[in-house]
Amino acid sequence: MHRTYTTQIDAARKGIFTPQMEQVLAEETISRQDLMERVARGHIAIPANKNHLNLMAAGVGQGLRTKINVNLGVSRDVCSFDAEMNKAKLALQYKADAVMDLSVSGDTEAFRKRLVAEVPVMIGTVPVYDTLTRTGKPTEEITLDDWFETVEIHADNGIDFITIHAGLNRKCAHSIQVNPRLCGIVSRGGAILFEWMAKTGNENPFYEHFDRLLDICEARDVCISLGDGLRPGAIKDASDAPQIEELITLGELTRQAWQKNVQVIIEGPGHVPLHEVEMNVRLQKKLCHNAPFYVLGPLVTDIAPGYDHITSAIGGALAAMHGADFLCYVTPAEHLRLPTAEDVKEGIMASRIAAHAGDLAKGLTGAMDPDHRMSRARQSLDWESQFECAIDPEKARAFRQSSQPSDQDVCTMCGDFCAVKRVRDLGKDRESQSAGFSG
């Protein structure tokens, strides 16, 4: 008998292995049984909107490769949807796992539809931004229906996961007022909802009417990425009372979503000093019942504008090692400007390296295989194989070609002092090697 399901988590609970689960299984080393059980429990999410017809589904969560997301989108000052589409193509070229459209100007719906039609990886958005853009209203004039109509539009457009800052309720808003911060609220979505609550006197619409949100998401199988509206934007603000209070609320909302067969990802900080990264990951996993964890960075210092892809990669690698499942990339342009195409590439590569380093540390099955291939190529001084193994073959090859050695076996760093070549050449003369170390 044909069995139906509404969402990926509903299918897993009914013992139905969906086509999207098959796609995830083909790209991971997890067993079929473990995948289905973890999707059923909510420990793995497979964002896969029913209207995203060309999607090649990916899983986010326990036992899977750490995924990375690329943010893009236009602003009022830099408003070229073609340029942002080129960034989406770069994301595909450099093997990002997801794209989020954060556009806040222009014909956002047309661009979303184009993304969904042309981009086969999972796509996310932040409907709160788009509500202001779509309606053109001042924040305090946004109605309850305005907020939810935007969510429905994004769901109908085929968006796979939506960031919703439902945890920033009035209680959490009070917490940030009585626990002063150096940088206050740095989440755009969080700031918009905080302003709306302050000016209208109302509760957060997505918290108060969370069931309405769940009904929309269940109907299209949209994964909710529960946003951290109170994430720290400064090292000093990390792990403070408002952040943790919101996280507790996100854990409560997670259970509600799972009861309605809606998949959940939890978003996390933010700016976090190195020694607090592990604690933040473990606390999220505890309070949010092992739901997949999606972190922005975290950035481990505040003083590196122009290099924040590096500060983010340091924190991201550590977070992934301790159980974070999804890294939102950060580019060198963070805190400074809308990123260029080159910034996007740098951010992707830094995040991919961080994610892979985390997978190595976690002991993920098969994670070390490409490193072993690279090491064998280096040991044999096989330069073409080294390029093929590199995370960015184009850049590695360009560096090599820009400084050619007289002896093509080596590079211009070591030349005749190349340790690998010396030991290799010594090994070719087995008799002399044996004589040299005999007796």
Short mmCIF file of C-alpha atoms in Angstrom, two decimals:
data_model
loop_
_atom_site.label_atom_id
_atom_site.label_comp_id
_atom_site.label_asym_id
_atom_site.label_seq_id
_atom_site.Cartn_x
_atom_site.Cartn_y
_atom_site.Cartn_z
CA MET A 1 0.00 0.00 0.00
CA HIS A 2 1.32 3.47 -0.92
CA ARG A 3 2.24 5.44 2.20
CA THR A 4 2.30 9.23 2.28
CA TYR A 5 4.30 11.68 4.38
CA THR A 6 4.43 15.44 4.85
CA THR A 7 8.07 16.10 5.73
CA GLN A 8 11.39 14.29 5.88
CA ILE A 9 11.06 13.79 9.63
CA ASP A 10 7.52 12.47 9.20
CA ALA A 11 8.73 10.02 6.53
CA ALA A 12 11.55 8.76 8.74
CA ARG A 13 9.16 8.21 11.63
CA LYS A 14 6.93 6.17 9.33
CA GLY A 15 9.87 4.09 8.09
CA ILE A 16 9.81 5.63 4.60
CA PHE A 17 13.24 6.14 3.02
CA THR A 18 12.71 9.14 0.75
CA PRO A 19 14.53 10.05 -2.49
CA GLN A 20 16.16 12.91 -0.56
CA MET A 21 17.48 10.46 2.03
CA GLU A 22 18.91 8.37 -0.81
CA GLN A 23 20.73 11.44 -2.10
CA VAL A 24 22.17 12.12 1.36
CA LEU A 25 23.21 8.48 1.78
CA ALA A 26 25.08 8.55 -1.54
CA GLU A 27 27.30 11.41 -0.34
CA GLU A 28 27.95 10.31 3.25
CA THR A 29 29.50 7.37 5.09
CA ILE A 30 26.61 6.93 7.54
CA SER A 31 24.55 3.73 7.45
CA ARG A 32 21.04 3.69 6.04
CA GLN A 33 19.57 2.74 9.42
CA ASP A 34 21.46 5.44 11.34
CA LEU A 35 20.41 8.08 8.83
CA MET A 36 16.73 7.24 9.12
CA GLU A 37 16.83 7.00 12.92
CA ARG A 38 18.61 10.35 13.30
CA VAL A 39 16.25 12.11 10.90
CA ALA A 40 13.32 10.66 12.87
CA ARG A 41 14.76 12.01 16.13
CA GLY A 42 15.57 15.43 14.63
CA HIS A 43 19.33 14.96 15.05
CA ILE A 44 19.73 15.21 11.27
CA ALA A 45 17.80 17.68 9.12
CA ILE A 46 17.38 17.38 5.36
CA PRO A 47 16.13 20.80 4.17
CA ALA A 48 14.17 19.97 1.02
CA ASN A 49 11.21 22.14 0.05
CA LYS A 50 8.73 20.24 -2.13
CA ASN A 51 8.83 23.16 -4.58
CA HIS A 52 12.63 23.07 -5.05
CA LEU A 53 12.41 20.59 -7.91
CA ASN A 54 16.08 20.48 -8.97
CA LEU A 55 17.43 20.11 -5.43
CA MET A 56 20.22 17.64 -4.73
CA ALA A 57 19.44 17.14 -1.06
CA ALA A 58 22.08 17.29 1.67
CA GLY A 59 21.86 16.38 5.32
CA VAL A 60 22.96 18.48 8.28
CA GLY A 61 23.62 16.84 11.62
CA GLN A 62 25.10 14.03 13.66
CA GLY A 63 27.51 11.71 11.86
CA LEU A 64 27.50 13.68 8.60
CA ARG A 65 30.16 15.79 6.93
CA THR A 66 30.20 19.37 8.30
CA LYS A 67 28.40 21.56 5.79
CA ILE A 68 29.06 25.19 4.83
CA ASN A 69 26.71 27.97 3.76
CA VAL A 70 27.34 30.99 1.56
CA ASN A 71 25.45 34.23 2.27
CA LEU A 72 24.69 36.55 -0.61
CA GLY A 73 22.09 39.13 -1.57
CA VAL A 74 21.72 42.76 -2.58
CA SER A 75 21.54 45.89 -0.45
CA ARG A 76 20.15 49.30 -1.28
CA ASP A 77 23.66 50.63 -1.99
CA VAL A 78 24.91 47.64 -4.01
CA CYS A 79 21.92 46.26 -5.91
CA SER A 80 22.94 43.95 -8.76
CA PHE A 81 21.06 40.66 -8.79
CA ASP A 82 23.27 39.46 -11.65
CA ALA A 83 26.36 39.95 -9.47
CA GLU A 84 24.72 37.97 -6.67
CA MET A 85 23.78 35.23 -9.11
CA ASN A 86 27.43 35.01 -10.11
CA LYS A 87 28.29 34.56 -6.42
CA ALA A 88 25.79 31.71 -6.26
CA LYS A 89 27.56 30.10 -9.22
CA LEU A 90 30.88 30.54 -7.41
CA ALA A 91 29.35 28.80 -4.40
CA LEU A 92 28.55 25.82 -6.61
CA GLN A 93 31.94 25.90 -8.32
CA TYR A 94 33.79 25.87 -5.01
CA LYS A 95 31.54 23.20 -3.50
CA ALA A 96 29.51 25.04 -0.90
CA ASP A 97 26.60 23.04 0.47
CA ALA A 98 24.03 25.82 0.81
CA VAL A 99 23.24 29.38 -0.22
CA MET A 100 21.30 31.97 1.78
CA ASP A 101 19.72 34.97 0.09
CA LEU A 102 19.78 37.95 2.45
CA SER A 103 18.58 40.52 -0.10
CA VAL A 104 17.01 43.67 1.35
CA SER A 105 16.25 45.68 -1.78
CA GLY A 106 14.65 45.40 -5.21
CA ASP A 107 12.56 42.58 -6.67
CA THR A 108 13.53 39.97 -4.11
CA GLU A 109 10.90 37.42 -5.14
CA ALA A 110 12.08 37.31 -8.75
CA PHE A 111 15.64 36.72 -7.55
CA ARG A 112 14.54 33.96 -5.14
CA LYS A 113 12.69 32.20 -7.94
CA ARG A 114 15.78 32.44 -10.13
CA LEU A 115 17.95 31.00 -7.35
CA VAL A 116 15.58 28.09 -6.83
CA ALA A 117 15.41 27.39 -10.56
CA GLU A 118 19.18 27.50 -11.14
CA VAL A 119 20.81 26.44 -7.86
CA PRO A 120 20.56 22.75 -6.89
CA VAL A 121 21.90 23.09 -3.33
CA MET A 122 19.67 23.92 -0.36
CA ILE A 123 18.62 27.56 -0.22
CA GLY A 124 17.78 29.64 2.84
CA THR A 125 16.31 33.09 3.48
CA VAL A 126 15.36 35.41 6.34
CA PRO A 127 11.69 36.36 5.78
CA VAL A 128 11.80 39.10 8.44
CA TYR A 129 14.12 41.17 6.23
CA ASP A 130 11.93 40.66 3.22
CA THR A 131 8.78 41.70 5.07
CA LEU A 132 10.14 45.23 5.37
CA THR A 133 11.36 45.20 1.77
CA ARG A 134 8.13 43.72 0.38
CA THR A 135 5.67 45.94 2.25
CA GLY A 136 7.69 49.15 2.34
CA LYS A 137 6.12 49.89 5.72
CA PRO A 138 7.81 51.34 8.79
CA THR A 139 8.58 48.57 11.25
CA GLU A 140 5.82 49.48 13.70
CA GLU A 141 3.16 49.33 10.95
CA ILE A 142 3.94 45.73 9.98
CA THR A 143 0.94 43.55 10.81
CA LEU A 144 0.78 39.98 12.00
CA ASP A 145 -0.47 38.90 8.59
CA ASP A 146 2.38 40.79 6.87
CA TRP A 147 4.96 38.69 8.75
CA PHE A 148 3.30 35.40 7.91
CA GLU A 149 2.43 36.26 4.31
CA THR A 150 6.14 36.73 3.67
CA VAL A 151 6.90 33.33 5.16
CA GLU A 152 4.25 31.75 2.91
CA ILE A 153 5.68 33.48 -0.17
CA HIS A 154 9.18 32.18 0.60
CA ALA A 155 7.82 28.69 1.23
CA ASP A 156 5.86 28.73 -2.02
CA ASN A 157 8.95 30.01 -3.86
CA GLY A 158 10.78 26.78 -2.92
CA ILE A 159 13.06 27.96 -0.10
CA ASP A 160 14.42 24.96 1.82
CA PHE A 161 15.18 26.58 5.17
CA ILE A 162 14.17 29.89 6.71
CA THR A 163 15.81 31.73 9.57
CA ILE A 164 13.16 32.76 12.08
CA HIS A 165 14.13 34.58 15.28
CA ALA A 166 11.25 33.11 17.27
CA GLY A 167 13.23 32.78 20.49
CA LEU A 168 13.66 36.51 21.04
CA ASN A 169 10.45 36.90 23.04
CA ARG A 170 9.57 39.67 25.46
CA LYS A 171 11.22 37.83 28.33
CA CYS A 172 14.51 37.67 26.42
CA ALA A 173 14.11 41.29 25.36
CA HIS A 174 13.84 42.24 29.03
CA SER A 175 16.97 40.19 29.74
CA ILE A 176 19.08 42.20 27.35
CA GLN A 177 17.81 45.43 28.90
CA VAL A 178 18.86 44.38 32.42
CA ASN A 179 22.10 42.76 31.27
CA PRO A 180 23.86 45.54 29.32
CA ARG A 181 26.13 44.56 26.44
CA LEU A 182 29.07 46.19 24.78
CA CYS A 183 27.56 45.67 21.32
CA GLY A 184 23.88 45.14 22.09
CA ILE A 185 21.89 43.32 19.38
CA VAL A 186 23.87 42.63 16.19
CA SER A 187 21.42 40.29 14.44
CA ARG A 188 19.50 42.20 11.77
CA GLY A 189 16.44 39.98 12.14
CA GLY A 190 16.69 40.17 15.91
CA ALA A 191 16.96 43.96 15.85
CA ILE A 192 13.93 44.30 13.56
CA LEU A 193 11.75 42.13 15.81
CA PHE A 194 13.08 43.85 18.96
CA GLU A 195 12.15 47.22 17.46
CA TRP A 196 8.70 45.94 16.44
CA MET A 197 8.02 44.60 19.93
CA ALA A 198 9.26 47.81 21.56
CA LYS A 199 7.16 50.09 19.36
CA THR A 200 3.96 48.02 19.30
CA GLY A 201 4.05 46.52 22.79
CA ASN A 202 3.31 43.11 21.27
CA GLU A 203 4.97 39.74 21.75
CA ASN A 204 7.28 38.38 19.04
CA PRO A 205 4.77 37.25 16.38
CA PHE A 206 6.71 34.08 15.56
CA TYR A 207 6.92 33.10 19.22
CA GLU A 208 3.31 33.89 20.05
CA HIS A 209 1.97 32.26 16.88
CA PHE A 210 4.59 29.54 16.46
CA ASP A 211 1.95 26.97 15.51
CA ARG A 212 0.95 29.12 12.54
CA LEU A 213 4.56 29.10 11.40
CA LEU A 214 4.74 25.31 11.83
CA ASP A 215 1.63 24.79 9.69
CA ILE A 216 3.20 26.75 6.82
CA CYS A 217 6.49 24.85 7.10
CA GLU A 218 4.92 21.41 7.40
CA ALA A 219 2.82 21.93 4.26
CA ARG A 220 5.89 22.58 2.04
CA ASP A 221 8.52 20.72 4.12
CA VAL A 222 10.44 23.86 5.01
CA CYS A 223 13.11 23.47 7.69
CA ILE A 224 13.11 26.17 10.37
CA SER A 225 16.53 27.53 11.22
CA LEU A 226 15.82 29.00 14.64
CA GLY A 227 17.83 32.21 14.59
CA ASP A 228 19.87 33.58 17.46
CA GLY A 229 18.60 37.14 17.61
CA LEU A 230 20.72 37.72 20.71
CA ARG A 231 23.94 36.23 19.44
CA PRO A 232 27.02 38.06 20.76
CA GLY A 233 28.62 40.54 18.40
CA ALA A 234 31.59 41.13 20.67
CA ILE A 235 33.93 38.84 22.56
CA LYS A 236 32.90 40.55 25.80
CA ASP A 237 29.23 39.67 25.22
CA ALA A 238 29.78 35.97 24.56
CA SER A 239 27.93 33.38 26.64
CA ASP A 240 25.98 36.01 28.58
CA ALA A 241 22.53 35.70 30.15
CA PRO A 242 20.49 36.98 27.16
CA GLN A 243 22.22 34.58 24.76
CA ILE A 244 21.66 31.59 27.04
CA GLU A 245 18.08 32.57 27.88
CA GLU A 246 17.23 32.72 24.18
CA LEU A 247 18.94 29.35 23.65
CA ILE A 248 16.72 27.78 26.33
CA THR A 249 13.68 29.15 24.49
CA LEU A 250 14.97 27.73 21.20
CA GLY A 251 15.17 24.31 22.84
CA GLU A 252 11.51 24.57 23.87
CA LEU A 253 10.49 25.63 20.35
CA THR A 254 12.48 22.74 18.89
CA ARG A 255 10.32 20.22 20.74
CA GLN A 256 7.16 21.95 19.51
CA ALA A 257 8.39 21.82 15.92
CA TRP A 258 9.29 18.14 16.11
CA GLN A 259 5.82 17.38 17.48
CA LYS A 260 4.41 18.92 14.28
CA ASN A 261 6.88 16.98 12.06
CA VAL A 262 8.81 20.15 11.18
CA GLN A 263 12.60 19.92 10.89
CA VAL A 264 14.76 22.30 12.92
CA ILE A 265 18.29 23.68 12.81
CA ILE A 266 19.57 25.87 15.66
CA GLU A 267 21.67 28.94 14.87
CA GLY A 268 24.54 29.94 17.13
CA PRO A 269 27.09 32.66 17.80
CA GLY A 270 28.67 34.88 16.76
CA HIS A 271 31.76 36.33 18.48
CA VAL A 272 33.10 33.80 21.00
CA PRO A 273 36.60 33.60 22.54
CA LEU A 274 38.46 30.43 21.74
CA HIS A 275 38.18 28.93 25.21
CA GLU A 276 34.37 29.25 25.20
CA VAL A 277 33.67 27.66 21.81
CA GLU A 278 33.45 24.08 23.09
CA MET A 279 31.17 25.10 25.95
CA ASN A 280 28.83 26.91 23.55
CA VAL A 281 28.53 23.88 21.28
CA ARG A 282 27.96 21.43 24.13
CA LEU A 283 25.41 23.74 25.75
CA GLN A 284 23.45 24.06 22.52
CA LYS A 285 23.42 20.30 22.00
CA LYS A 286 22.19 19.82 25.57
CA LEU A 287 19.54 22.53 25.67
CA CYS A 288 18.29 21.93 22.12
CA HIS A 289 18.14 18.14 22.35
CA ASN A 290 20.94 17.44 19.86
CA ALA A 291 19.30 19.36 17.02
CA PRO A 292 21.74 20.29 14.22
CA PHE A 293 23.84 23.33 15.13
CA TYR A 294 24.54 26.10 12.60
CA VAL A 295 27.20 28.64 13.62
CA LEU A 296 28.31 31.98 12.21
CA GLY A 297 32.04 31.49 12.61
CA PRO A 298 32.31 31.78 15.52
CA LEU A 299 34.76 34.67 15.30
CA VAL A 300 37.38 34.29 18.02
CA THR A 301 38.62 37.89 18.12
CA ASP A 302 37.11 41.30 17.34
CA ILE A 303 40.21 43.01 15.92
CA ALA A 304 40.62 41.50 12.45
CA PRO A 305 38.46 43.36 9.92
CA GLY A 306 39.72 42.38 6.51
CA TYR A 307 40.78 38.99 7.87
CA ASP A 308 37.58 37.78 9.51
CA HIS A 309 37.46 34.76 7.21
CA ILE A 310 40.50 33.62 9.22
CA THR A 311 39.09 34.44 12.66
CA SER A 312 35.93 32.62 11.60
CA ALA A 313 37.78 29.58 10.28
CA ILE A 314 39.66 29.21 13.56
CA GLY A 315 36.43 29.24 15.54
CA GLY A 316 34.59 27.15 12.96
CA ALA A 317 37.16 24.36 13.03
CA LEU A 318 36.99 24.21 16.81
CA ALA A 319 33.18 24.32 16.80
CA ALA A 320 33.00 21.54 14.20
CA MET A 321 35.44 19.42 16.20
CA HIS A 322 33.10 19.62 19.21
CA GLY A 323 29.91 18.88 17.30
CA ALA A 324 28.75 21.88 15.25
CA ASP A 325 27.17 20.61 12.04
CA PHE A 326 26.90 23.61 9.73
CA LEU A 327 29.23 26.60 9.29
CA CYS A 328 28.06 29.89 7.86
CA TYR A 329 30.97 31.30 5.95
CA VAL A 330 32.48 34.66 6.78
CA THR A 331 34.36 36.67 4.15
CA PRO A 332 37.25 39.15 4.45
CA ALA A 333 34.62 41.87 3.92
CA GLU A 334 32.71 41.04 7.13
CA HIS A 335 31.93 44.24 9.10
CA LEU A 336 33.18 46.36 6.18
CA ARG A 337 31.14 46.06 2.94
CA LEU A 338 29.07 43.80 0.73
CA PRO A 339 31.52 41.07 -0.34
CA THR A 340 32.91 40.89 -3.86
CA ALA A 341 33.21 37.67 -5.87
CA GLU A 342 36.84 37.30 -4.70
CA ASP A 343 35.74 37.81 -1.09
CA VAL A 344 33.17 35.07 -1.57
CA LYS A 345 35.77 32.63 -2.83
CA GLU A 346 38.11 33.40 0.09
CA GLY A 347 35.27 32.91 2.55
CA ILE A 348 34.22 29.61 0.99
CA MET A 349 37.75 28.21 1.06
CA ALA A 350 38.37 29.25 4.65
CA SER A 351 35.10 27.66 5.75
CA ARG A 352 35.69 24.47 3.79
CA ILE A 353 39.10 24.07 5.39
CA ALA A 354 37.58 24.66 8.83
CA ALA A 355 34.80 22.14 8.19
CA HIS A 356 37.25 19.51 6.96
CA ALA A 357 39.59 20.10 9.90
CA GLY A 358 36.63 19.60 12.22
CA ASP A 359 35.65 16.37 10.47
CA LEU A 360 39.21 15.07 10.86
CA ALA A 361 39.14 15.86 14.57
CA LYS A 362 35.75 14.18 14.98
CA GLY A 363 37.13 11.05 13.34
CA LEU A 364 34.44 11.07 10.66
CA THR A 365 34.73 7.92 8.57
CA GLY A 366 36.60 8.64 5.34
CA ALA A 367 37.47 12.22 6.26
CA MET A 368 41.20 11.50 6.25
CA ASP A 369 41.25 9.80 2.83
CA PRO A 370 41.98 12.96 0.78
CA ASP A 371 44.74 13.94 3.21
CA HIS A 372 46.36 10.52 2.73
CA ARG A 373 46.17 10.93 -1.05
CA MET A 374 47.85 14.31 -0.81
CA SER A 375 50.58 12.95 1.47
CA ARG A 376 51.36 10.11 -0.93
CA ALA A 377 51.57 12.59 -3.81
CA ARG A 378 53.95 14.80 -1.82
CA GLN A 379 56.10 11.86 -0.82
CA SER A 380 56.50 10.88 -4.46
CA LEU A 381 56.99 14.52 -5.60
CA ASP A 382 54.04 14.04 -7.96
CA TRP A 383 53.02 17.65 -8.51
CA GLU A 384 50.03 17.01 -10.78
CA SER A 385 48.55 14.62 -8.25
CA GLN A 386 49.11 17.22 -5.53
CA PHE A 387 47.13 19.74 -7.56
CA GLU A 388 44.33 17.23 -8.07
CA CYS A 389 44.17 16.56 -4.31
CA ALA A 390 44.18 20.24 -3.36
CA ILE A 391 41.03 21.90 -2.07
CA ASP A 392 41.72 24.65 -4.66
CA PRO A 393 43.68 23.06 -7.53
CA GLU A 394 43.62 26.28 -9.55
CA LYS A 395 45.34 28.31 -6.85
CA ALA A 396 47.89 25.61 -6.02
CA ARG A 397 48.84 25.24 -9.68
CA ALA A 398 49.11 29.03 -10.14
CA PHE A 399 51.44 29.35 -7.13
CA ARG A 400 53.67 26.59 -8.48
CA GLN A 401 53.79 28.07 -11.97
CA SER A 402 54.58 31.56 -10.69
CA SER A 403 57.97 30.45 -9.34
CA GLN A 404 59.58 27.70 -11.37
CA PRO A 405 62.61 25.82 -9.93
CA SER A 406 65.59 24.72 -12.01
CA ASP A 407 64.94 21.15 -10.84
CA GLN A 408 61.31 20.33 -11.60
CA ASP A 409 61.14 17.71 -8.83
CA VAL A 410 61.34 20.36 -6.12
CA CYS A 411 59.99 23.85 -5.42
CA THR A 412 61.78 27.16 -5.05
CA MET A 413 61.39 27.15 -1.27
CA CYS A 414 63.88 24.34 -0.62
CA GLY A 415 65.51 23.59 -3.99
CA ASP A 416 68.53 21.31 -3.44
CA PHE A 417 67.67 21.18 0.27
CA CYS A 418 64.38 19.36 -0.38
CA ALA A 419 64.15 16.72 2.36
CA VAL A 420 61.80 14.45 0.43
CA LYS A 421 64.08 14.37 -2.63
CA ARG A 422 67.23 13.79 -0.59
CA VAL A 423 65.78 10.81 1.28
CA ARG A 424 64.19 9.44 -1.89
CA ASP A 425 67.44 9.64 -3.82
CA LEU A 426 69.31 8.06 -0.94
CA GLY A 427 66.85 5.17 -0.97
CA LYS A 428 67.54 4.49 -4.64
CA ASP A 429 71.06 3.39 -3.74
CA ARG A 430 70.16 0.58 -1.37
CA GLU A 431 73.73 -0.71 -1.10
CA SER A 432 75.15 2.59 0.05
CA GLN A 433 72.19 3.11 2.38
CA SER A 434 72.80 -0.32 3.93
CA ALA A 435 76.51 0.31 4.20
CA GLY A 436 76.02 3.68 5.76
CA PHE A 437 73.94 2.32 8.65
CA SER A 438 75.53 -1.13 9.09
CA GLY A 439 77.36 -2.23 12.23
#
